[in-house]
XYZ file of N, CA and C in Angstrom:
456
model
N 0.847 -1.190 0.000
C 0.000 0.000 0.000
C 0.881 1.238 0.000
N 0.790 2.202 -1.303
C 1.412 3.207 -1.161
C 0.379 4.816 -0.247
N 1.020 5.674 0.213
C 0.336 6.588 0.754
C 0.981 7.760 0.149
N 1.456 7.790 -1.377
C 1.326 8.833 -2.055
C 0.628 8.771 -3.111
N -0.582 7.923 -3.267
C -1.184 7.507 -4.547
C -2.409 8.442 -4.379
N -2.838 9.400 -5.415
C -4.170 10.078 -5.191
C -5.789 9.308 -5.583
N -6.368 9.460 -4.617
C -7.738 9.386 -4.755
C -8.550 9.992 -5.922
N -8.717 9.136 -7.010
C -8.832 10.231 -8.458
C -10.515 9.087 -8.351
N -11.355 10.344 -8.247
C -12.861 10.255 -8.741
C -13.592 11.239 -9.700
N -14.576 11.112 -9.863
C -15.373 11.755 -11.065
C -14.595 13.446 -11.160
N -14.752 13.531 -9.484
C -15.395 14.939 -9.334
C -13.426 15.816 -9.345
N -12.609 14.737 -9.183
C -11.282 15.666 -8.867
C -10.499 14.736 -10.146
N -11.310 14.270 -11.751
C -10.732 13.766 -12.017
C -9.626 14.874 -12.976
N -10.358 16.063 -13.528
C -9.942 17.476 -13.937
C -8.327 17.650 -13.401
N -8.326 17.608 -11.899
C -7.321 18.161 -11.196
C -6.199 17.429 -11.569
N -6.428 15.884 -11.263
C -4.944 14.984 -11.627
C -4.932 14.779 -13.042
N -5.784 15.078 -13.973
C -5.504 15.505 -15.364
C -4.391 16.622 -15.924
N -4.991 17.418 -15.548
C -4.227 18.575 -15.429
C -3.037 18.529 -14.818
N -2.147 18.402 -13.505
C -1.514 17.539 -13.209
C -0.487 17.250 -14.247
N -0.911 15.951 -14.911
C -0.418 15.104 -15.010
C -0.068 15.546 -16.427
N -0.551 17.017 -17.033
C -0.540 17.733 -18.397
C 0.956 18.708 -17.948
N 0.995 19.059 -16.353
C 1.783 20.095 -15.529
C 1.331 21.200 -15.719
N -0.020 21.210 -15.000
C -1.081 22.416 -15.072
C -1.504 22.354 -13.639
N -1.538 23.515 -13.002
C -2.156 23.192 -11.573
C -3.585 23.933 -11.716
N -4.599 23.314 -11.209
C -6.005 23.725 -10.874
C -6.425 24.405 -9.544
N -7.213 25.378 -9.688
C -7.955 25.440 -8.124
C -9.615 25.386 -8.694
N -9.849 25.846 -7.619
C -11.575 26.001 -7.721
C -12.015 27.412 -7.098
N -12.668 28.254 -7.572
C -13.125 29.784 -7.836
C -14.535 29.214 -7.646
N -15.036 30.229 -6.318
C -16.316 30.234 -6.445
C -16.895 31.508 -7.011
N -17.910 30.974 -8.054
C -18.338 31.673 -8.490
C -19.746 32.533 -8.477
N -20.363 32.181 -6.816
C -21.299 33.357 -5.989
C -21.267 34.478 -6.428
N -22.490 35.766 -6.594
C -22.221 36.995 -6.159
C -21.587 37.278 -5.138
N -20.801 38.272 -5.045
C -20.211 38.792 -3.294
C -19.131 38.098 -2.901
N -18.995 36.983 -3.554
C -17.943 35.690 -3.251
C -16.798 35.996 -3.979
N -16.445 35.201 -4.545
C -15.249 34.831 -5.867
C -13.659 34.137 -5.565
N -14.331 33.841 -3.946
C -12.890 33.377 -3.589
C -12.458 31.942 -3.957
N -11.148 31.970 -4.280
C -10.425 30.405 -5.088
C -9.962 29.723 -3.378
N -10.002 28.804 -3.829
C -9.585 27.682 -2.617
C -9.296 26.256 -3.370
N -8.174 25.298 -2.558
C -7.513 24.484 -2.603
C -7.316 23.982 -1.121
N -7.740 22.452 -1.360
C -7.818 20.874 -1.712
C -9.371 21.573 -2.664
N -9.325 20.597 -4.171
C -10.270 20.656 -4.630
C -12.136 19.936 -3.894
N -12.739 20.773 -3.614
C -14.557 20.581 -3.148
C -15.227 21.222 -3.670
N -16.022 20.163 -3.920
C -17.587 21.131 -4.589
C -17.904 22.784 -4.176
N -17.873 22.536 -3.101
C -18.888 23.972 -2.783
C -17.577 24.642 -2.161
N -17.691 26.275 -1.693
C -16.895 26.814 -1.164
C -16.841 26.980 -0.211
N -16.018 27.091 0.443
C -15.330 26.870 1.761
C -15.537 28.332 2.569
N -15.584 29.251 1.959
C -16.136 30.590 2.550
C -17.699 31.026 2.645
N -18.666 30.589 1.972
C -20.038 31.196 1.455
C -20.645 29.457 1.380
N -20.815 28.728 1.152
C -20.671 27.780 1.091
C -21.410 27.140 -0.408
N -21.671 28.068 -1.641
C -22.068 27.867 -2.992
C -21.788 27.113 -3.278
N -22.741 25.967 -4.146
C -22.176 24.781 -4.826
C -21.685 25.404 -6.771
N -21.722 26.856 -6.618
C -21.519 27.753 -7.927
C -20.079 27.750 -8.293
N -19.441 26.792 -7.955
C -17.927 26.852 -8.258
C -17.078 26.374 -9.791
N -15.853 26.832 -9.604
C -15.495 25.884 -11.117
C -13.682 25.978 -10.904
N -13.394 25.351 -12.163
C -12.056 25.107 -11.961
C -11.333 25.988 -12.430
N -10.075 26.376 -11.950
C -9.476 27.464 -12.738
C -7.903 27.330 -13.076
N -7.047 27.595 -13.405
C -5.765 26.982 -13.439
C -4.898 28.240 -12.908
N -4.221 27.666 -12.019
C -3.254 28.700 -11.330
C -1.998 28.942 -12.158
N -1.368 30.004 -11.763
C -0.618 30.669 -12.186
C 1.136 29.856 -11.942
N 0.833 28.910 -10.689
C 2.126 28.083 -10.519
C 2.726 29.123 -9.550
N 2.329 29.792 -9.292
C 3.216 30.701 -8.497
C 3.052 30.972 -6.884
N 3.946 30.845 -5.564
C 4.181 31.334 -4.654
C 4.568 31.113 -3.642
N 3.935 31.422 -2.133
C 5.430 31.817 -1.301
C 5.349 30.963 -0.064
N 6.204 30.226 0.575
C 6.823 29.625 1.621
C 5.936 30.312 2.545
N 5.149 29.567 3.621
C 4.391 30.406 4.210
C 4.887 29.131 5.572
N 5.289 28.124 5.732
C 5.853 27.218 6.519
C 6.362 26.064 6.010
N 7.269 24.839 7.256
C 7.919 24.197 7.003
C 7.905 23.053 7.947
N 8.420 21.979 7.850
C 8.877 20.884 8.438
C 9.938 20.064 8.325
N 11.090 19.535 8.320
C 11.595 18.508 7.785
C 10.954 17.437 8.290
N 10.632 16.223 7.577
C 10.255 14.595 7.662
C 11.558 13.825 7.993
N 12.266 13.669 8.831
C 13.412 12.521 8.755
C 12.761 11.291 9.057
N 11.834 10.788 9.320
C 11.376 9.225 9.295
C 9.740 9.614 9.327
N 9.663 8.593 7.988
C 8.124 8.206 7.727
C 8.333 6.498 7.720
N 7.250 5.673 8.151
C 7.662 4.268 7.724
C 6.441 4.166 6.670
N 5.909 5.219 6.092
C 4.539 4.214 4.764
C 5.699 4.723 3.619
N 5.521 3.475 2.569
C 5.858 3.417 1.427
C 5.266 4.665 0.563
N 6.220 5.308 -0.426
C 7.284 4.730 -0.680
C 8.040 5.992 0.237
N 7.496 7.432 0.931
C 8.474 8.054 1.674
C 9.505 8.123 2.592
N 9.454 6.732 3.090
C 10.476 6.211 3.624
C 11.996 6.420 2.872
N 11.904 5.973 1.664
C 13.004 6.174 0.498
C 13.277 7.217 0.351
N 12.956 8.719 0.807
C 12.929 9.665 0.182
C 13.282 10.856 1.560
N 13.360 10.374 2.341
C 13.421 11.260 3.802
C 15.038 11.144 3.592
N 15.471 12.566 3.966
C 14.439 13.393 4.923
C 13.923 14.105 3.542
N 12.844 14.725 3.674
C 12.236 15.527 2.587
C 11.296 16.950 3.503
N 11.219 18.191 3.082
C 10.287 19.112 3.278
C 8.953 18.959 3.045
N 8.005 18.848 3.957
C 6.723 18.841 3.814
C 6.210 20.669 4.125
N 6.058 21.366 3.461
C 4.882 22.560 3.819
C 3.567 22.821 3.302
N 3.464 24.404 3.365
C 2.613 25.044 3.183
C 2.708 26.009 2.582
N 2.600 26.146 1.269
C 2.402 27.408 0.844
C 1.221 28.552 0.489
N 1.546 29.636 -0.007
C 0.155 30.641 -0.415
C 0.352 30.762 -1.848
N -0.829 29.768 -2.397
C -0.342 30.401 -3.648
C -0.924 31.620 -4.226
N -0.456 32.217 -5.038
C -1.035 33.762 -5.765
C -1.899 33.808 -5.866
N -3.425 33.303 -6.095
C -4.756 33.098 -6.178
C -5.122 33.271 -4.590
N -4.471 33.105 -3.941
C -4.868 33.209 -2.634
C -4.991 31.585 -1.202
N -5.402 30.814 -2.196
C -5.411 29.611 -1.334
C -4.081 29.110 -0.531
N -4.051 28.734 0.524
C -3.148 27.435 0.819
C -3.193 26.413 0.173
N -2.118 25.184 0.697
C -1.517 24.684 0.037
C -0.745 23.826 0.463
N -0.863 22.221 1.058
C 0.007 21.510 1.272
C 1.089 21.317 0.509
N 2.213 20.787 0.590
C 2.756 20.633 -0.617
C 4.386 19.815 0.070
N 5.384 19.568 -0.869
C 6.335 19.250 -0.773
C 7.416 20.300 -1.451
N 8.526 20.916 -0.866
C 9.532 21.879 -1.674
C 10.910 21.047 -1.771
N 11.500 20.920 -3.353
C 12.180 19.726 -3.428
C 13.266 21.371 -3.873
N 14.555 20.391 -4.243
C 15.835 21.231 -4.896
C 15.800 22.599 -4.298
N 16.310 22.499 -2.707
C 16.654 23.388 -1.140
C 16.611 22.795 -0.459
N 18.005 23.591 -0.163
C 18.327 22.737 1.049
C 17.497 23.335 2.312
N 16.844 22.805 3.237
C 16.624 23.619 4.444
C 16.897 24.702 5.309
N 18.666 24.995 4.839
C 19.291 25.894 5.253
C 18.479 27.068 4.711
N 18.440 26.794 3.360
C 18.317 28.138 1.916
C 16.740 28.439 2.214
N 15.848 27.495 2.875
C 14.472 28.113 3.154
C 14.175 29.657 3.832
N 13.207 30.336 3.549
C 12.672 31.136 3.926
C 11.248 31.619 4.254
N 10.645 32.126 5.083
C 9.219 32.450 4.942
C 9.153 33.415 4.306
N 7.682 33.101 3.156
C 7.974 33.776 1.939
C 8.731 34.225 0.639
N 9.720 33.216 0.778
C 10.561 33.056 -0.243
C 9.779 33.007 -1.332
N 9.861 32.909 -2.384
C 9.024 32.822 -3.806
C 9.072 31.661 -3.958
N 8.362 30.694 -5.003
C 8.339 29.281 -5.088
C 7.951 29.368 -6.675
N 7.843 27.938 -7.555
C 6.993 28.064 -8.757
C 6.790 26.706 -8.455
N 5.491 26.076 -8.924
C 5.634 24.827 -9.248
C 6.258 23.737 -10.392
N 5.822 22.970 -9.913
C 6.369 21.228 -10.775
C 6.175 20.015 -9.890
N 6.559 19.529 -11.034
C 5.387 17.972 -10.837
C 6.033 16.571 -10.512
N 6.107 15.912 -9.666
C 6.703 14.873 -9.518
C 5.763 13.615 -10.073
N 6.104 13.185 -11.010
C 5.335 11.918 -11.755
C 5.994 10.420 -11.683
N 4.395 10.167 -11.450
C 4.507 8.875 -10.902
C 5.358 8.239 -9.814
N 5.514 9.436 -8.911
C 5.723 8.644 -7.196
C 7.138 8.537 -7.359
N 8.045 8.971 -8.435
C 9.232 8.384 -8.524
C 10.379 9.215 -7.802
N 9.976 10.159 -7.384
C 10.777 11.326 -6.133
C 11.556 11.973 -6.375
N 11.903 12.194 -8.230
C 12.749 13.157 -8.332
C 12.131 14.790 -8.894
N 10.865 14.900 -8.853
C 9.965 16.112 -8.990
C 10.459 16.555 -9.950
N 11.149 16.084 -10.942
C 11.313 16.500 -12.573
C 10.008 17.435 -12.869
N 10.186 18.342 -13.700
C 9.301 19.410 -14.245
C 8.185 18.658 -15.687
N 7.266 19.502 -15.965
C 7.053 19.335 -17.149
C 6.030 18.179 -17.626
N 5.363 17.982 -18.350
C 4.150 16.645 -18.289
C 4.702 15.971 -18.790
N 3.426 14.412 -18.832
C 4.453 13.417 -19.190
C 3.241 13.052 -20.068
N 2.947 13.721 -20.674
C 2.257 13.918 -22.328
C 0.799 13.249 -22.190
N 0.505 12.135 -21.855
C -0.826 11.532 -21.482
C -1.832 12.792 -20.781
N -2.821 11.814 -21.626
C -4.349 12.858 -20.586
C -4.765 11.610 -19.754
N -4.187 10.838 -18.746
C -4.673 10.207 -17.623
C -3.673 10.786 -16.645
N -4.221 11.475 -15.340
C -3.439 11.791 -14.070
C -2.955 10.107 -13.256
N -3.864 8.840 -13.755
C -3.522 7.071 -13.248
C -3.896 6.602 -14.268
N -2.791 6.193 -14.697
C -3.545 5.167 -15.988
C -3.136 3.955 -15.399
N -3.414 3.138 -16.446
C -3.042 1.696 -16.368
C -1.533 1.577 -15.607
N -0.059 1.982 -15.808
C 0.909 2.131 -15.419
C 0.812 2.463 -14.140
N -0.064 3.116 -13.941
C -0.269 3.850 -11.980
C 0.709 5.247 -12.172
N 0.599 5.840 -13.502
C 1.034 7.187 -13.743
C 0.440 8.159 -12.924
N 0.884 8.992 -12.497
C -0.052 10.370 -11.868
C 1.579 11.310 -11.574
N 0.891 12.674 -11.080
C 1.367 13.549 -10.905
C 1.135 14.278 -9.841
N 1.772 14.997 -9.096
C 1.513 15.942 -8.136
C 2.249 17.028 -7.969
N 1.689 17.966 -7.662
C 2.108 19.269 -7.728
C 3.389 19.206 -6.241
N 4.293 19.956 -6.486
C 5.244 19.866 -5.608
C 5.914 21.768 -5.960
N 6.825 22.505 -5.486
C 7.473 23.335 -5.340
C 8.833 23.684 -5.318
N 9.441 24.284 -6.007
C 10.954 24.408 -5.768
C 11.359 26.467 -5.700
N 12.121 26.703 -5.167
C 13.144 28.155 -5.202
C 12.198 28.379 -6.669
N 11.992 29.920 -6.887
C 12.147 30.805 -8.295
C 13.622 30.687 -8.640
């Protein structure tokens, strides 16, 4: 059992598409009075609570807002891969943002440092940039993608 494999259903199948194209998505609600974007992708919004929402594609862009180092995980496959940075960022649209910041060292971190994204495909931990040409975020192979962060 891996515990970096995403949960890809009807409704977030857009997101690991995109993804997996090296496009990041949010969701914009689209209420009067509202209009605020938010991330983990949900139906309705998280401020107003409209089911008037839609997808929008972010800009890839922004800033170190916290940090952790991981030196021991025991679920597959992060074990292999520690120690690694787990945070949080803000991205430019406004939402938070779990995420992983690869290529920095911990030293070189900052709050608010600038960030851009990229995509680590298919679980393989070196967060290489760029899509990997398919329109499935899991195909048959157990391909997918996830958004991850590095330095501007």
């Amino acid at each position: 059992m891996r515990g970096d494999l995403p949960e890809v259903d009807a409704f977030t199948r857009p997101y690991w598409d995109a993804a997996a194209e090296g496009r990041l998505l949010i969701r914009r609600c689209r209420a009067e009075g509202c209009g605020a974007a938010h991330h983990y992708p949900r139906e309705f919004c998280p401020r107003c609570w409209s089911e008037d929402t839609d997808w929008e594609q972010a800009g890839g862009r922004a800033t170190l807002y916290t940090w952790s180092v991981v030196h021991r995980n025991d679920l597959p496959p992060f074990g292999d891969r520690v120690p690694y940075i787990a945070a949080v960022v803000d991205l430019a649209e406004g939402p938070r943002m779990m995420t992983e910041i690869t290529d920095c060292p911990e030293s070189e971190l900052r709050i608010g440092m600038p960030l851009a994204v990229h995509f680590r495909h298919g679980g393989d931990g070196n967060g290489d940039g760029g899509g990997t040409g398919g329109s499935e975020s899991r195909g048959e192979g157990g391909g997918f993608a996830l958004p991850v962060f590095r330095p501007v």
